[in-house]
JSON list of C-alpha atoms in Angstrom, two decimals:
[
{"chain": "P", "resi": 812, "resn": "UNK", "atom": "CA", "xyz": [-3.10, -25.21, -81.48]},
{"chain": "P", "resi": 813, "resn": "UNK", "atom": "CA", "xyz": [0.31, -24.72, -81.41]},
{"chain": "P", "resi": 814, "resn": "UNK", "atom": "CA", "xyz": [2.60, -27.79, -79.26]},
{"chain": "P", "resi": 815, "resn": "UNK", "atom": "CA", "xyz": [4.59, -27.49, -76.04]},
{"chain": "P", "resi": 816, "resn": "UNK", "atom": "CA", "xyz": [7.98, -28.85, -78.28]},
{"chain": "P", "resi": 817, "resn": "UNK", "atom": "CA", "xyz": [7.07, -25.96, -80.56]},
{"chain": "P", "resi": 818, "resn": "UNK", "atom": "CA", "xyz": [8.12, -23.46, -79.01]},
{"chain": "P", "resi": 819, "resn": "UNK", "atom": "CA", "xyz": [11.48, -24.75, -78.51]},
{"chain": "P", "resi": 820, "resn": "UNK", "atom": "CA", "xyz": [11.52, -25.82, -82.36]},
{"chain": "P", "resi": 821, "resn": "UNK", "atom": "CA", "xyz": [12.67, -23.05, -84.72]},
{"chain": "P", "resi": 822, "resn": "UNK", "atom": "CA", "xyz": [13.70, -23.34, -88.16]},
{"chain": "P", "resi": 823, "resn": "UNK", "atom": "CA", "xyz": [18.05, -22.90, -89.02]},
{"chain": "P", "resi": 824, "resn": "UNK", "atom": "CA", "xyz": [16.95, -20.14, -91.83]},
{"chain": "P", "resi": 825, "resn": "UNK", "atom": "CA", "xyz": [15.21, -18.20, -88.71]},
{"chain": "P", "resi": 826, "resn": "UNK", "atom": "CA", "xyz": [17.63, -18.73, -86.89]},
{"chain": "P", "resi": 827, "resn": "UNK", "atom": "CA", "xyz": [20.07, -17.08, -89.69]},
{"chain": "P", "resi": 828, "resn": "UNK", "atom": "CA", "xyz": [17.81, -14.49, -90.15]},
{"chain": "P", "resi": 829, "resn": "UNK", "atom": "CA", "xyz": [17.24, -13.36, -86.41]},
{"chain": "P", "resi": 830, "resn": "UNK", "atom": "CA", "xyz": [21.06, -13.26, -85.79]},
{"chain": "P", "resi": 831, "resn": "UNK", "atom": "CA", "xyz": [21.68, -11.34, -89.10]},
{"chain": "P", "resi": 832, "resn": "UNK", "atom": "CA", "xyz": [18.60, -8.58, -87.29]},
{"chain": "P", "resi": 833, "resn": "UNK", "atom": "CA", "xyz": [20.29, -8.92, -84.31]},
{"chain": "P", "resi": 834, "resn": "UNK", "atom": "CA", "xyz": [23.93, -8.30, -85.28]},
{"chain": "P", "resi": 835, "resn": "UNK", "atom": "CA", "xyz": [22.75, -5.67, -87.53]},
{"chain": "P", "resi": 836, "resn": "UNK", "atom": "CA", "xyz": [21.49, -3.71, -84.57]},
{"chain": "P", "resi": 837, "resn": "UNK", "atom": "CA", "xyz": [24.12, -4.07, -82.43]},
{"chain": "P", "resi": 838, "resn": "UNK", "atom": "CA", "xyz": [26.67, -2.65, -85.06]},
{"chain": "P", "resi": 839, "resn": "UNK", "atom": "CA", "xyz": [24.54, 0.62, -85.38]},
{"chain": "P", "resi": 840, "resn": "UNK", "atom": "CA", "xyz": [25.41, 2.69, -82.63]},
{"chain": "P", "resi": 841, "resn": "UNK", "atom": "CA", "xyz": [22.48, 4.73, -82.99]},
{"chain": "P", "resi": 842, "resn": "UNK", "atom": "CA", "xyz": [20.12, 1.51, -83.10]},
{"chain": "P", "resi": 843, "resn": "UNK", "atom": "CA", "xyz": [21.60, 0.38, -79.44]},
{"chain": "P", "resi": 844, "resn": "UNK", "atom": "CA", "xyz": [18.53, 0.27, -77.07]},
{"chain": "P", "resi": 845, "resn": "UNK", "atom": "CA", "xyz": [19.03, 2.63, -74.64]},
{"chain": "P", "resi": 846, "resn": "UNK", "atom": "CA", "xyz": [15.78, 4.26, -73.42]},
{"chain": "P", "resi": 847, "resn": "UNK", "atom": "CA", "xyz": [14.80, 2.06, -70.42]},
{"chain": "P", "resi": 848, "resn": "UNK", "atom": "CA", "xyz": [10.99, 2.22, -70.61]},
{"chain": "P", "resi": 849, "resn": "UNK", "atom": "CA", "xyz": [10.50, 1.06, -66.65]},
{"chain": "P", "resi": 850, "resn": "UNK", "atom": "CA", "xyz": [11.63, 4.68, -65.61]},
{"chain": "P", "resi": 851, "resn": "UNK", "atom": "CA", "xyz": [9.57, 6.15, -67.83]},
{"chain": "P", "resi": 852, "resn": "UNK", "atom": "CA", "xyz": [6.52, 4.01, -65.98]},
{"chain": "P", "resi": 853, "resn": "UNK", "atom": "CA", "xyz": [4.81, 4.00, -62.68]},
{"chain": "P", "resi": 854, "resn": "UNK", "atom": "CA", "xyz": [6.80, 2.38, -59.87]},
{"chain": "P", "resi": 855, "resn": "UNK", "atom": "CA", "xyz": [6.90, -1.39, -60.05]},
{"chain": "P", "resi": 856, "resn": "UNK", "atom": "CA", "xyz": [6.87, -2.76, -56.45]},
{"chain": "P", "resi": 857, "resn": "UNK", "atom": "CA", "xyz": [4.96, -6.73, -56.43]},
{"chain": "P", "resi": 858, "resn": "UNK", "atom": "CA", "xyz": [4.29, -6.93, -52.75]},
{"chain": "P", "resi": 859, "resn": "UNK", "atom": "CA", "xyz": [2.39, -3.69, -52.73]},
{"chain": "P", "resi": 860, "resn": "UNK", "atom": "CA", "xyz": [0.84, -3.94, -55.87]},
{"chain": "P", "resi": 861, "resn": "UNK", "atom": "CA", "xyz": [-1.11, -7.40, -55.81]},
{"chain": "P", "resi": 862, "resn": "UNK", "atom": "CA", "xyz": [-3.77, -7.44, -53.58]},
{"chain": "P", "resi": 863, "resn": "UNK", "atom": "CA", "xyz": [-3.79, -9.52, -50.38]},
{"chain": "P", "resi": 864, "resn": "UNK", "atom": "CA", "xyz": [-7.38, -10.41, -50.92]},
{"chain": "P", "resi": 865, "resn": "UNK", "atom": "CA", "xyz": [-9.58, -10.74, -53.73]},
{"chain": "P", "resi": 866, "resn": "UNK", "atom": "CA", "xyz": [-13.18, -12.28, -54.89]},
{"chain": "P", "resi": 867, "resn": "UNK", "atom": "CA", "xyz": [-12.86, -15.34, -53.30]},
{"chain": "P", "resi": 868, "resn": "UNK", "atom": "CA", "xyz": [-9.02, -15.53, -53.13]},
{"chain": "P", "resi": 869, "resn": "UNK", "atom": "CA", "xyz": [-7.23, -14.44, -49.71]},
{"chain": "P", "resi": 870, "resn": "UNK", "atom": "CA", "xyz": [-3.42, -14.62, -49.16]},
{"chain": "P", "resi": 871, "resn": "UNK", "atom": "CA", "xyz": [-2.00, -17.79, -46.83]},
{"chain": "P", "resi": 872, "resn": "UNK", "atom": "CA", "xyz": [0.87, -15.76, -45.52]},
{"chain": "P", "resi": 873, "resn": "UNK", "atom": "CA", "xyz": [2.36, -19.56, -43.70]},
{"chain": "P", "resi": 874, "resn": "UNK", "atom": "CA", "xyz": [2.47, -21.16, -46.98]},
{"chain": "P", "resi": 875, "resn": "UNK", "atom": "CA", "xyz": [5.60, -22.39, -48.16]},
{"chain": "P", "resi": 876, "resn": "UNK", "atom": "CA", "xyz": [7.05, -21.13, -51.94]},
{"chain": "P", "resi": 877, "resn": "UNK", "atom": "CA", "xyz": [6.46, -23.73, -54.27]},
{"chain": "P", "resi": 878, "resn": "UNK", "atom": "CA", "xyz": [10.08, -24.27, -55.95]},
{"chain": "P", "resi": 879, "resn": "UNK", "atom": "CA", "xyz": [12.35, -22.68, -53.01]},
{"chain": "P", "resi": 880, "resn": "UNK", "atom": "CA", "xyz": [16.14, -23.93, -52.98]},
{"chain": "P", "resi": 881, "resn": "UNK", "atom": "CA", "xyz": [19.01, -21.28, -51.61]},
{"chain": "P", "resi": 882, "resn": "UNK", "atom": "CA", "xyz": [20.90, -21.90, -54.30]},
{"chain": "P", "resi": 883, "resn": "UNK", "atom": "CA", "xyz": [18.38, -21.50, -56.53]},
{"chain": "P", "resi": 884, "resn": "UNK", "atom": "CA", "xyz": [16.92, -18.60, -55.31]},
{"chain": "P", "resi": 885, "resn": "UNK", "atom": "CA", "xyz": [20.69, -16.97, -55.64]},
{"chain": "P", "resi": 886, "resn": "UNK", "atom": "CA", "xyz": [20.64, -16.96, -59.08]},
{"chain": "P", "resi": 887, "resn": "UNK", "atom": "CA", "xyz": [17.58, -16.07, -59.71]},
{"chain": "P", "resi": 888, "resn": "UNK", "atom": "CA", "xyz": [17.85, -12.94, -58.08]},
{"chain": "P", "resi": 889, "resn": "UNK", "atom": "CA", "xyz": [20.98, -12.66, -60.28]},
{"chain": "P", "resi": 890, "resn": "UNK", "atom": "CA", "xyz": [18.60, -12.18, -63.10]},
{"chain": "P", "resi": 891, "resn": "UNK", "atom": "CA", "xyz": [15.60, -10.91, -61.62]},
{"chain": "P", "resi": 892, "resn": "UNK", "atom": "CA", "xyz": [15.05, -6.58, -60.17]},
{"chain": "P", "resi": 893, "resn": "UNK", "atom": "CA", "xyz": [12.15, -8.37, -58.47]},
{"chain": "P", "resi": 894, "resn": "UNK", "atom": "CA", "xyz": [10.58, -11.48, -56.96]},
{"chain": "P", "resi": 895, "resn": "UNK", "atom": "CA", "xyz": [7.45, -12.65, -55.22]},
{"chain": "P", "resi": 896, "resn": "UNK", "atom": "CA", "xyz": [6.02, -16.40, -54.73]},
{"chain": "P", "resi": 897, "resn": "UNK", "atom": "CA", "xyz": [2.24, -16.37, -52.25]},
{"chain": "P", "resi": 898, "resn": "UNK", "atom": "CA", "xyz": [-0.09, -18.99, -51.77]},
{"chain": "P", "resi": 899, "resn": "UNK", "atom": "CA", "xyz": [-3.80, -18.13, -51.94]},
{"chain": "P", "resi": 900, "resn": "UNK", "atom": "CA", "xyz": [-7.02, -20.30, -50.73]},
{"chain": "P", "resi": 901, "resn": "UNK", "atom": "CA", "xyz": [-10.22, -19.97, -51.36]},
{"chain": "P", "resi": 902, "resn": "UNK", "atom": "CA", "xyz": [-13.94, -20.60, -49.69]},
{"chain": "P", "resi": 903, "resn": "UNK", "atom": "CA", "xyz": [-13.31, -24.24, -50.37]},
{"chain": "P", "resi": 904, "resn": "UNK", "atom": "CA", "xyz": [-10.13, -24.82, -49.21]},
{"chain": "P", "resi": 905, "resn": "UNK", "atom": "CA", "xyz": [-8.50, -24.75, -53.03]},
{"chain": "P", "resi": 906, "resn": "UNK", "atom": "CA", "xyz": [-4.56, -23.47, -53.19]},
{"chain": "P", "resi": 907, "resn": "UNK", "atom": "CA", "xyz": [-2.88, -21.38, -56.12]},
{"chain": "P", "resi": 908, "resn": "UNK", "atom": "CA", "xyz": [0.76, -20.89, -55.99]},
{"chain": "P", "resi": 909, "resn": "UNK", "atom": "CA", "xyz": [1.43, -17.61, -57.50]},
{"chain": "P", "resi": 910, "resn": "UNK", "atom": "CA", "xyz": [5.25, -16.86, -58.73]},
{"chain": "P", "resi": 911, "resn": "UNK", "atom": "CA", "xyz": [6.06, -13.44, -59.90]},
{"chain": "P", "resi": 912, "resn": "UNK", "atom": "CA", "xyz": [9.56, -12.57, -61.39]},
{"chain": "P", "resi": 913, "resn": "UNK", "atom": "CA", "xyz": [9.77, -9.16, -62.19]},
{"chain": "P", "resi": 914, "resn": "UNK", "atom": "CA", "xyz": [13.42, -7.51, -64.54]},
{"chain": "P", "resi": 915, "resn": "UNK", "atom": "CA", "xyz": [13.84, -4.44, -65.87]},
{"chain": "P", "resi": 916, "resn": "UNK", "atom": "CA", "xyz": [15.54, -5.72, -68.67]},
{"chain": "P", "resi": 917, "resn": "UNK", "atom": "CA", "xyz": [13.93, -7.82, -70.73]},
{"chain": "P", "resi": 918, "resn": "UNK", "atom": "CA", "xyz": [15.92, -6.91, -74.28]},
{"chain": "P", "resi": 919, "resn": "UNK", "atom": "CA", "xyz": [18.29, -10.44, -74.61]},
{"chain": "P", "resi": 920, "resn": "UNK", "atom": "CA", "xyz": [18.31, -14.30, -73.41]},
{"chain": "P", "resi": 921, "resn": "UNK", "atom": "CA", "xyz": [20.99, -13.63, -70.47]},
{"chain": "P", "resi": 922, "resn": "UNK", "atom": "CA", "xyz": [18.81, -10.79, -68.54]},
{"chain": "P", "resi": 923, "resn": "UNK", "atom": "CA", "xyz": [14.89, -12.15, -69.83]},
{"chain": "P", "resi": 924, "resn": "UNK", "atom": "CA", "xyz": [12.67, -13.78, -67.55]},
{"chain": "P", "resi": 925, "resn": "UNK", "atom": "CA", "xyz": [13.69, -17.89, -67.17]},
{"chain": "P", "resi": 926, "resn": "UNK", "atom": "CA", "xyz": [11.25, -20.82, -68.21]},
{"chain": "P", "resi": 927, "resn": "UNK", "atom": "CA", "xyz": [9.47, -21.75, -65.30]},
{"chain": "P", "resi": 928, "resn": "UNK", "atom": "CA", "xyz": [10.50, -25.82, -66.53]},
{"chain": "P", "resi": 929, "resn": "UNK", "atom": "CA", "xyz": [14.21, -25.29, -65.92]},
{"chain": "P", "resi": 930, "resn": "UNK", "atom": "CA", "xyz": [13.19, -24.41, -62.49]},
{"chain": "P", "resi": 931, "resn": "UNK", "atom": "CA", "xyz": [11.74, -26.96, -62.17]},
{"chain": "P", "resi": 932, "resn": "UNK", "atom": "CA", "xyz": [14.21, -29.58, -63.60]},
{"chain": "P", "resi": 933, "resn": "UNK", "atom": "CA", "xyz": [16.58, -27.87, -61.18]},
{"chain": "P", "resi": 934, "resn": "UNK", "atom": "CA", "xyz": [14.25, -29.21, -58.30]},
{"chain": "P", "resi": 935, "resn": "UNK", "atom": "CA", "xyz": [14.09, -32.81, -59.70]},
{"chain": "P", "resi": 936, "resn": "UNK", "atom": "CA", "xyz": [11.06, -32.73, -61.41]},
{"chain": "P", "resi": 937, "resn": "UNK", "atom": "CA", "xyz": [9.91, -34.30, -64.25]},
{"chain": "P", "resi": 938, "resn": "UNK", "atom": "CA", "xyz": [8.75, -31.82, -66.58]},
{"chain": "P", "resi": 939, "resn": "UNK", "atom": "CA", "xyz": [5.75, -32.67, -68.94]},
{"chain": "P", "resi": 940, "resn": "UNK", "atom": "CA", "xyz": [4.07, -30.30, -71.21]},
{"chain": "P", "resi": 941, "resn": "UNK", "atom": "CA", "xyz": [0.91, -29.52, -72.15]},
{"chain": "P", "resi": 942, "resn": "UNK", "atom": "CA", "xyz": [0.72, -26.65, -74.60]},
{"chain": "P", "resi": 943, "resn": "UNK", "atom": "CA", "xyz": [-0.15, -23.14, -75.67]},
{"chain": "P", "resi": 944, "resn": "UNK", "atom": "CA", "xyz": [-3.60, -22.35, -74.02]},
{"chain": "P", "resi": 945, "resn": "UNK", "atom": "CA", "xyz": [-4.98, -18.90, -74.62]},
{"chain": "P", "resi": 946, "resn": "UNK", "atom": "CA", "xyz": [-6.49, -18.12, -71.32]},
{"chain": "P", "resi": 947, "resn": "UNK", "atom": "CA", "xyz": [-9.98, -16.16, -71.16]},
{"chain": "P", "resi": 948, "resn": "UNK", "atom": "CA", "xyz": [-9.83, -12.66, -68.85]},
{"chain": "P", "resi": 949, "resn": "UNK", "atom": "CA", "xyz": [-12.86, -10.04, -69.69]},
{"chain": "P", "resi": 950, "resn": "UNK", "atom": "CA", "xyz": [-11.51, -7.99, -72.33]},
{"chain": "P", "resi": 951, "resn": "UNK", "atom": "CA", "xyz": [-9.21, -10.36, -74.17]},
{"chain": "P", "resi": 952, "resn": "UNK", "atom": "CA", "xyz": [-7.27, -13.81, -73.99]},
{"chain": "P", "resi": 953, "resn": "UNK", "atom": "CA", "xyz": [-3.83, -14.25, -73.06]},
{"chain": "P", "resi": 954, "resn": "UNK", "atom": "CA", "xyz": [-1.39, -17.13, -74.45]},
{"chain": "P", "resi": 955, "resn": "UNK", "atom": "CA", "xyz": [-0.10, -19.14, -71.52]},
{"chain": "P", "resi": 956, "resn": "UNK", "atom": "CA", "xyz": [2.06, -22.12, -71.74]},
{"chain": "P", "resi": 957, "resn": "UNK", "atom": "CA", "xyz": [0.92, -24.94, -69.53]},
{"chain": "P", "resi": 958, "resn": "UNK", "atom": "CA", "xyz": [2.96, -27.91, -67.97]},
{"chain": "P", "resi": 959, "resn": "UNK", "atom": "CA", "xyz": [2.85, -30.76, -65.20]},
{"chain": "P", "resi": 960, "resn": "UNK", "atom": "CA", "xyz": [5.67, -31.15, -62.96]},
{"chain": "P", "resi": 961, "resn": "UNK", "atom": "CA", "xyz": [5.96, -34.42, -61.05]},
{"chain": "P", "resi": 962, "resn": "UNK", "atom": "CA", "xyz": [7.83, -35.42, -58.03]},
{"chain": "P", "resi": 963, "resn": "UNK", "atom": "CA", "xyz": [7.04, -38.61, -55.79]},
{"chain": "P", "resi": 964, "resn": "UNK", "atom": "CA", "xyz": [3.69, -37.96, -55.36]},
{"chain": "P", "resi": 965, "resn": "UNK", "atom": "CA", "xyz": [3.47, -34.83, -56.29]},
{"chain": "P", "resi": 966, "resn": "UNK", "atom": "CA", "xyz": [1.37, -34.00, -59.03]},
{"chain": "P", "resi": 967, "resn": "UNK", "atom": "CA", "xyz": [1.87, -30.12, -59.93]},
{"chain": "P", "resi": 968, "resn": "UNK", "atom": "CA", "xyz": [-0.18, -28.41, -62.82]},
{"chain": "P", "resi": 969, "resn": "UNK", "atom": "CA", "xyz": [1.21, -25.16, -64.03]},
{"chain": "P", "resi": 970, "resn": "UNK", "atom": "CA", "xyz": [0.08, -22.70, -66.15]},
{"chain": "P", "resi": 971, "resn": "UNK", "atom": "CA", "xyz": [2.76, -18.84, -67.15]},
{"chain": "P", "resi": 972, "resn": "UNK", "atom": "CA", "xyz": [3.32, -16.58, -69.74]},
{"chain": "P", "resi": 973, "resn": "UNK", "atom": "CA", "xyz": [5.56, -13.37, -69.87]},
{"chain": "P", "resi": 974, "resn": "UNK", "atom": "CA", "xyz": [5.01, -9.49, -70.56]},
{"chain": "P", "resi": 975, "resn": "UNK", "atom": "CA", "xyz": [7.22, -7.73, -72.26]},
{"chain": "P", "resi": 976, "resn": "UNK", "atom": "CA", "xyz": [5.95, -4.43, -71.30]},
{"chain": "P", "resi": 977, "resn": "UNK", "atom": "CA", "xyz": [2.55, -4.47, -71.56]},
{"chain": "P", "resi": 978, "resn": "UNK", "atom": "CA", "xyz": [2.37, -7.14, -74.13]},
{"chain": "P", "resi": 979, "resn": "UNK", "atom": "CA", "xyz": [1.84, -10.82, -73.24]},
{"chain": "P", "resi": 980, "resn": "UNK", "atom": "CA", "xyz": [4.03, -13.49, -75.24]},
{"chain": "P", "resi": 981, "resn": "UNK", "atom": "CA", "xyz": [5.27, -16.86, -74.19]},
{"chain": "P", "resi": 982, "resn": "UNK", "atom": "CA", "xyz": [9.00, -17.99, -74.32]},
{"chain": "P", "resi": 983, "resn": "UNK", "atom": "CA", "xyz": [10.39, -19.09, -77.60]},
{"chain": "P", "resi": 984, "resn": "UNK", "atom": "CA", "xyz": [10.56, -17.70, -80.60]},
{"chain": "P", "resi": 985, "resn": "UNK", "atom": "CA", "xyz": [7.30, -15.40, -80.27]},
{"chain": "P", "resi": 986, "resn": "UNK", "atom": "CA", "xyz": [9.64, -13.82, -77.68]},
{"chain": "P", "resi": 987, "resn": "UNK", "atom": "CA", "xyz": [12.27, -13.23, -79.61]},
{"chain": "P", "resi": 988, "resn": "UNK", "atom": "CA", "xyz": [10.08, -11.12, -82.36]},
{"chain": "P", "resi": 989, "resn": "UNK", "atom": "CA", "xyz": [9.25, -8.95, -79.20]},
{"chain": "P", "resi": 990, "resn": "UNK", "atom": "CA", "xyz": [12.65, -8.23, -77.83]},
{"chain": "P", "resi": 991, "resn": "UNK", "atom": "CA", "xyz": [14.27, -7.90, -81.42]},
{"chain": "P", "resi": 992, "resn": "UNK", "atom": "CA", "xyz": [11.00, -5.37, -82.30]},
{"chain": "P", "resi": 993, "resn": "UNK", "atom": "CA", "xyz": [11.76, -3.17, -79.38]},
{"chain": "P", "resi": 994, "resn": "UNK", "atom": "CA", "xyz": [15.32, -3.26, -79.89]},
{"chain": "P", "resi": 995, "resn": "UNK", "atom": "CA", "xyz": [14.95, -1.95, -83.23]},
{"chain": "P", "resi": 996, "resn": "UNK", "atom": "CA", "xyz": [13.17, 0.89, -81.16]},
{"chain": "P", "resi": 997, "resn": "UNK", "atom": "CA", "xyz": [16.06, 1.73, -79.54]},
{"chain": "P", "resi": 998, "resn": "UNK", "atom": "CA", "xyz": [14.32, 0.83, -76.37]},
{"chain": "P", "resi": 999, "resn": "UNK", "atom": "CA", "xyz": [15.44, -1.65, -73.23]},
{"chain": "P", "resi": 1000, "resn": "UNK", "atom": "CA", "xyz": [12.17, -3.28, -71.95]},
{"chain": "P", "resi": 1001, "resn": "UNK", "atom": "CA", "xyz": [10.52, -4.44, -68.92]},
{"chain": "P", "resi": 1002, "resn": "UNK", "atom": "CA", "xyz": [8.53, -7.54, -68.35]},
{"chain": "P", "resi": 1003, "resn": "UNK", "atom": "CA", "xyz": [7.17, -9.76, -65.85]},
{"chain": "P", "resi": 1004, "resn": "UNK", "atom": "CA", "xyz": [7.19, -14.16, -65.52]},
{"chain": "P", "resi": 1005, "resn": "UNK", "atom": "CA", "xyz": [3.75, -14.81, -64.23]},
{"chain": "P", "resi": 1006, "resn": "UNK", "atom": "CA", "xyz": [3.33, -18.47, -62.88]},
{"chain": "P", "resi": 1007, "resn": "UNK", "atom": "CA", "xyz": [0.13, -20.17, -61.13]},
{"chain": "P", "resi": 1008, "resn": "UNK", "atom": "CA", "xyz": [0.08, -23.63, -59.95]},
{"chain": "P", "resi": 1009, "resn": "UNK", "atom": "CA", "xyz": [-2.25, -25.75, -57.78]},
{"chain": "P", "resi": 1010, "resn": "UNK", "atom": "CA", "xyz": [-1.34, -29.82, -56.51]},
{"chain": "P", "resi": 1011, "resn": "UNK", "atom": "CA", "xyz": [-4.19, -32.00, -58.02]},
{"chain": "P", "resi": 1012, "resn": "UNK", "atom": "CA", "xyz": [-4.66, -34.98, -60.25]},
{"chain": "P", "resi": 1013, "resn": "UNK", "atom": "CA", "xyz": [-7.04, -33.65, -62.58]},
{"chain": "P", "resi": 1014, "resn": "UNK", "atom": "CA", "xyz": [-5.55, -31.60, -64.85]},
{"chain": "P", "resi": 1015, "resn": "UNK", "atom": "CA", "xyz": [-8.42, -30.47, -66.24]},
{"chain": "P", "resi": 1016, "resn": "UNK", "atom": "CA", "xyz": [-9.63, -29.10, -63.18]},
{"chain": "P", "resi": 1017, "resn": "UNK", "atom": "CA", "xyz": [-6.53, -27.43, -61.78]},
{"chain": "P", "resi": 1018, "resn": "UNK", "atom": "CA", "xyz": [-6.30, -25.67, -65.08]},
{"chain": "P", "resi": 1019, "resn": "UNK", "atom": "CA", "xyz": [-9.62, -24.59, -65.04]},
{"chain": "P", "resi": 1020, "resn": "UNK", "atom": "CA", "xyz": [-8.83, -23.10, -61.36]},
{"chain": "P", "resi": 1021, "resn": "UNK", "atom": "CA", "xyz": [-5.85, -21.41, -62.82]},
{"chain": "P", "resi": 1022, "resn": "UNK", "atom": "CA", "xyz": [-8.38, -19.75, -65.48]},
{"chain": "P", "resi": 1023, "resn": "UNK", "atom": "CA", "xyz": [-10.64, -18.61, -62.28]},
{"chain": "P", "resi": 1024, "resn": "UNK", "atom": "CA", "xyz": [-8.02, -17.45, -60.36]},
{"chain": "P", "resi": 1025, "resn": "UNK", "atom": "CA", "xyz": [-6.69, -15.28, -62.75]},
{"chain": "P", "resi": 1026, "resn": "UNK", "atom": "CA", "xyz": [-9.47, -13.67, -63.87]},
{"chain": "P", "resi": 1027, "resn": "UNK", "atom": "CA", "xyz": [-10.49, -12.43, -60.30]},
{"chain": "P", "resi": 1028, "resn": "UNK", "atom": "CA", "xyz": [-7.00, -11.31, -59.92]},
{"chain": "P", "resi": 1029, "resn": "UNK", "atom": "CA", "xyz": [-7.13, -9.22, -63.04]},
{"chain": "P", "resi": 1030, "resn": "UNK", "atom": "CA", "xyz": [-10.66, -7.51, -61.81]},
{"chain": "P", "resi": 1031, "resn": "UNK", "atom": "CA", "xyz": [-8.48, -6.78, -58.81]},
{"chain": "P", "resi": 1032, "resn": "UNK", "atom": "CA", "xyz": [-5.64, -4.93, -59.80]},
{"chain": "P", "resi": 1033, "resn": "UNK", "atom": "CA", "xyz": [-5.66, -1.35, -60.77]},
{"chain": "P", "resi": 1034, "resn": "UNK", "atom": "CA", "xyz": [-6.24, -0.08, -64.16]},
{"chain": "P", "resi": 1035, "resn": "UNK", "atom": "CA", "xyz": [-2.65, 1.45, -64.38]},
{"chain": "P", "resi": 1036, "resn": "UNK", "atom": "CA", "xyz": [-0.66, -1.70, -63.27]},
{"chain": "P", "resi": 1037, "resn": "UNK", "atom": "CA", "xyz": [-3.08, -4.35, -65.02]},
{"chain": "P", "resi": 1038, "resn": "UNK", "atom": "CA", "xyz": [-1.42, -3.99, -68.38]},
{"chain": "P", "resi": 1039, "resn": "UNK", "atom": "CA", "xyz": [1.82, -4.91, -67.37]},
{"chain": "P", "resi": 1040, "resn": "UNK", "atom": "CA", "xyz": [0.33, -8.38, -65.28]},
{"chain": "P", "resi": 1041, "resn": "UNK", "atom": "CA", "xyz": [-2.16, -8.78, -68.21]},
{"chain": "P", "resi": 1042, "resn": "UNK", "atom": "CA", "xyz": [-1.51, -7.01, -71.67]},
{"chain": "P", "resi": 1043, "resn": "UNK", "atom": "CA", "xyz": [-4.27, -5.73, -73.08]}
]
């Protein structure tokens, strides 16, 4: 299974080698992306999209964000066409923090969704991770990164992963594959930071909620939009 400290660990001759793809598009004139492939898709709009309700989930409209600082929040929305953070609860009183960050441009580190963790650094928690976890949906798995954050006595288990389109990566240098392969494409991509969290102790069972929430949410959404939440 691949480490949390691998995804930040990448090799100088990569390195090299990325750069040398990179440059060597960006001196092509005819290589520069340039077909934005979110106009070319159904309209993207997060609070009308994700349901309210589903299976056993409904939304807590007085719930507070999870990570919610002005300043923050300002440059996020710097980076960022799109935001939405909602709290759902369930038949027994259980709480996921859902965190959507939604850009239309998704091609290069300055505009591409930001790592959950340096949010919540930001905030003055202590960041701890916990790996690459492919999580099960009904059709297929998606990677997901998972993490603690810690703060007092808070005790915050988090699990994300991006889309790039509709294909689901987490940050790092699987990432940078993606945006370099639809660069080459002459295409500027779309993508989506999807973030759950719950407050418990046991990890194991907050994760395993994240893994249950998700997968009702993905029966939920329609078959058009599900892709782009989901992959396929």
């Amino acid at each position: 299974m691949l480490k949390f400290d691998d995804l930040r660990r990448v090799t100088g001759a990569t390195v090299v080698a990325l750069a040398a793809m990179l440059l060597s598009v960006g001196g092509a004139e005819a290589l520069k992306p340039s077909r934005v492939l979110a106009d070319e898709l159904p309209a993207l709009d997060l609070e009308t999209v994700i349901p309210k309700r589903f299976g056993d989930w409904v939304l807590r409209a007085d719930a507070a964000p999870v990570v919610s600082d002005p300043t923050l929040d300002a440059t996020l929305a710097k980076f960022y066409s799109q935001t939405l953070a909602r709290t759902y609860v369930n038949s027994r009183g259980q709480a996921i923090m859902l965190s959507l960050a939604y850009g239309k441009n998704q091609n290069s580190w300055n505009t591409a969704a930001h790592r959950p963790e340096f949010c919540y650094d930001a905030q003055g928690f202590t960041v701890v991770g916990r790996g690459v976890h492919d999580l099960p949906l009904a059709s297929h798995d998606v990677p997901s990164v998972r993490m603690v954050g810690t703060k007092h006595q808070r005790h915050e288990p988090v699990t994300y992963w991006v889309t790039l389109a509709d294909t689901v990566t987490v940050p790092g240098f699987r990432r940078k594959l993606q945006q370099v392969r639809y660069g080459l494409q002459g295409q500027i991509v779309d993508g989506l930071l999807v973030r759950m969290s719950s407050l418990g102790q046991d990890e194991a069972e907050e994760f395993a909620l994240h893994e249950a929430f998700a997968r009702e949410w993905e029966r939920a959404m329609s078959p058009d939009m599900r892709p782009r939440f989901f992959g396929h």
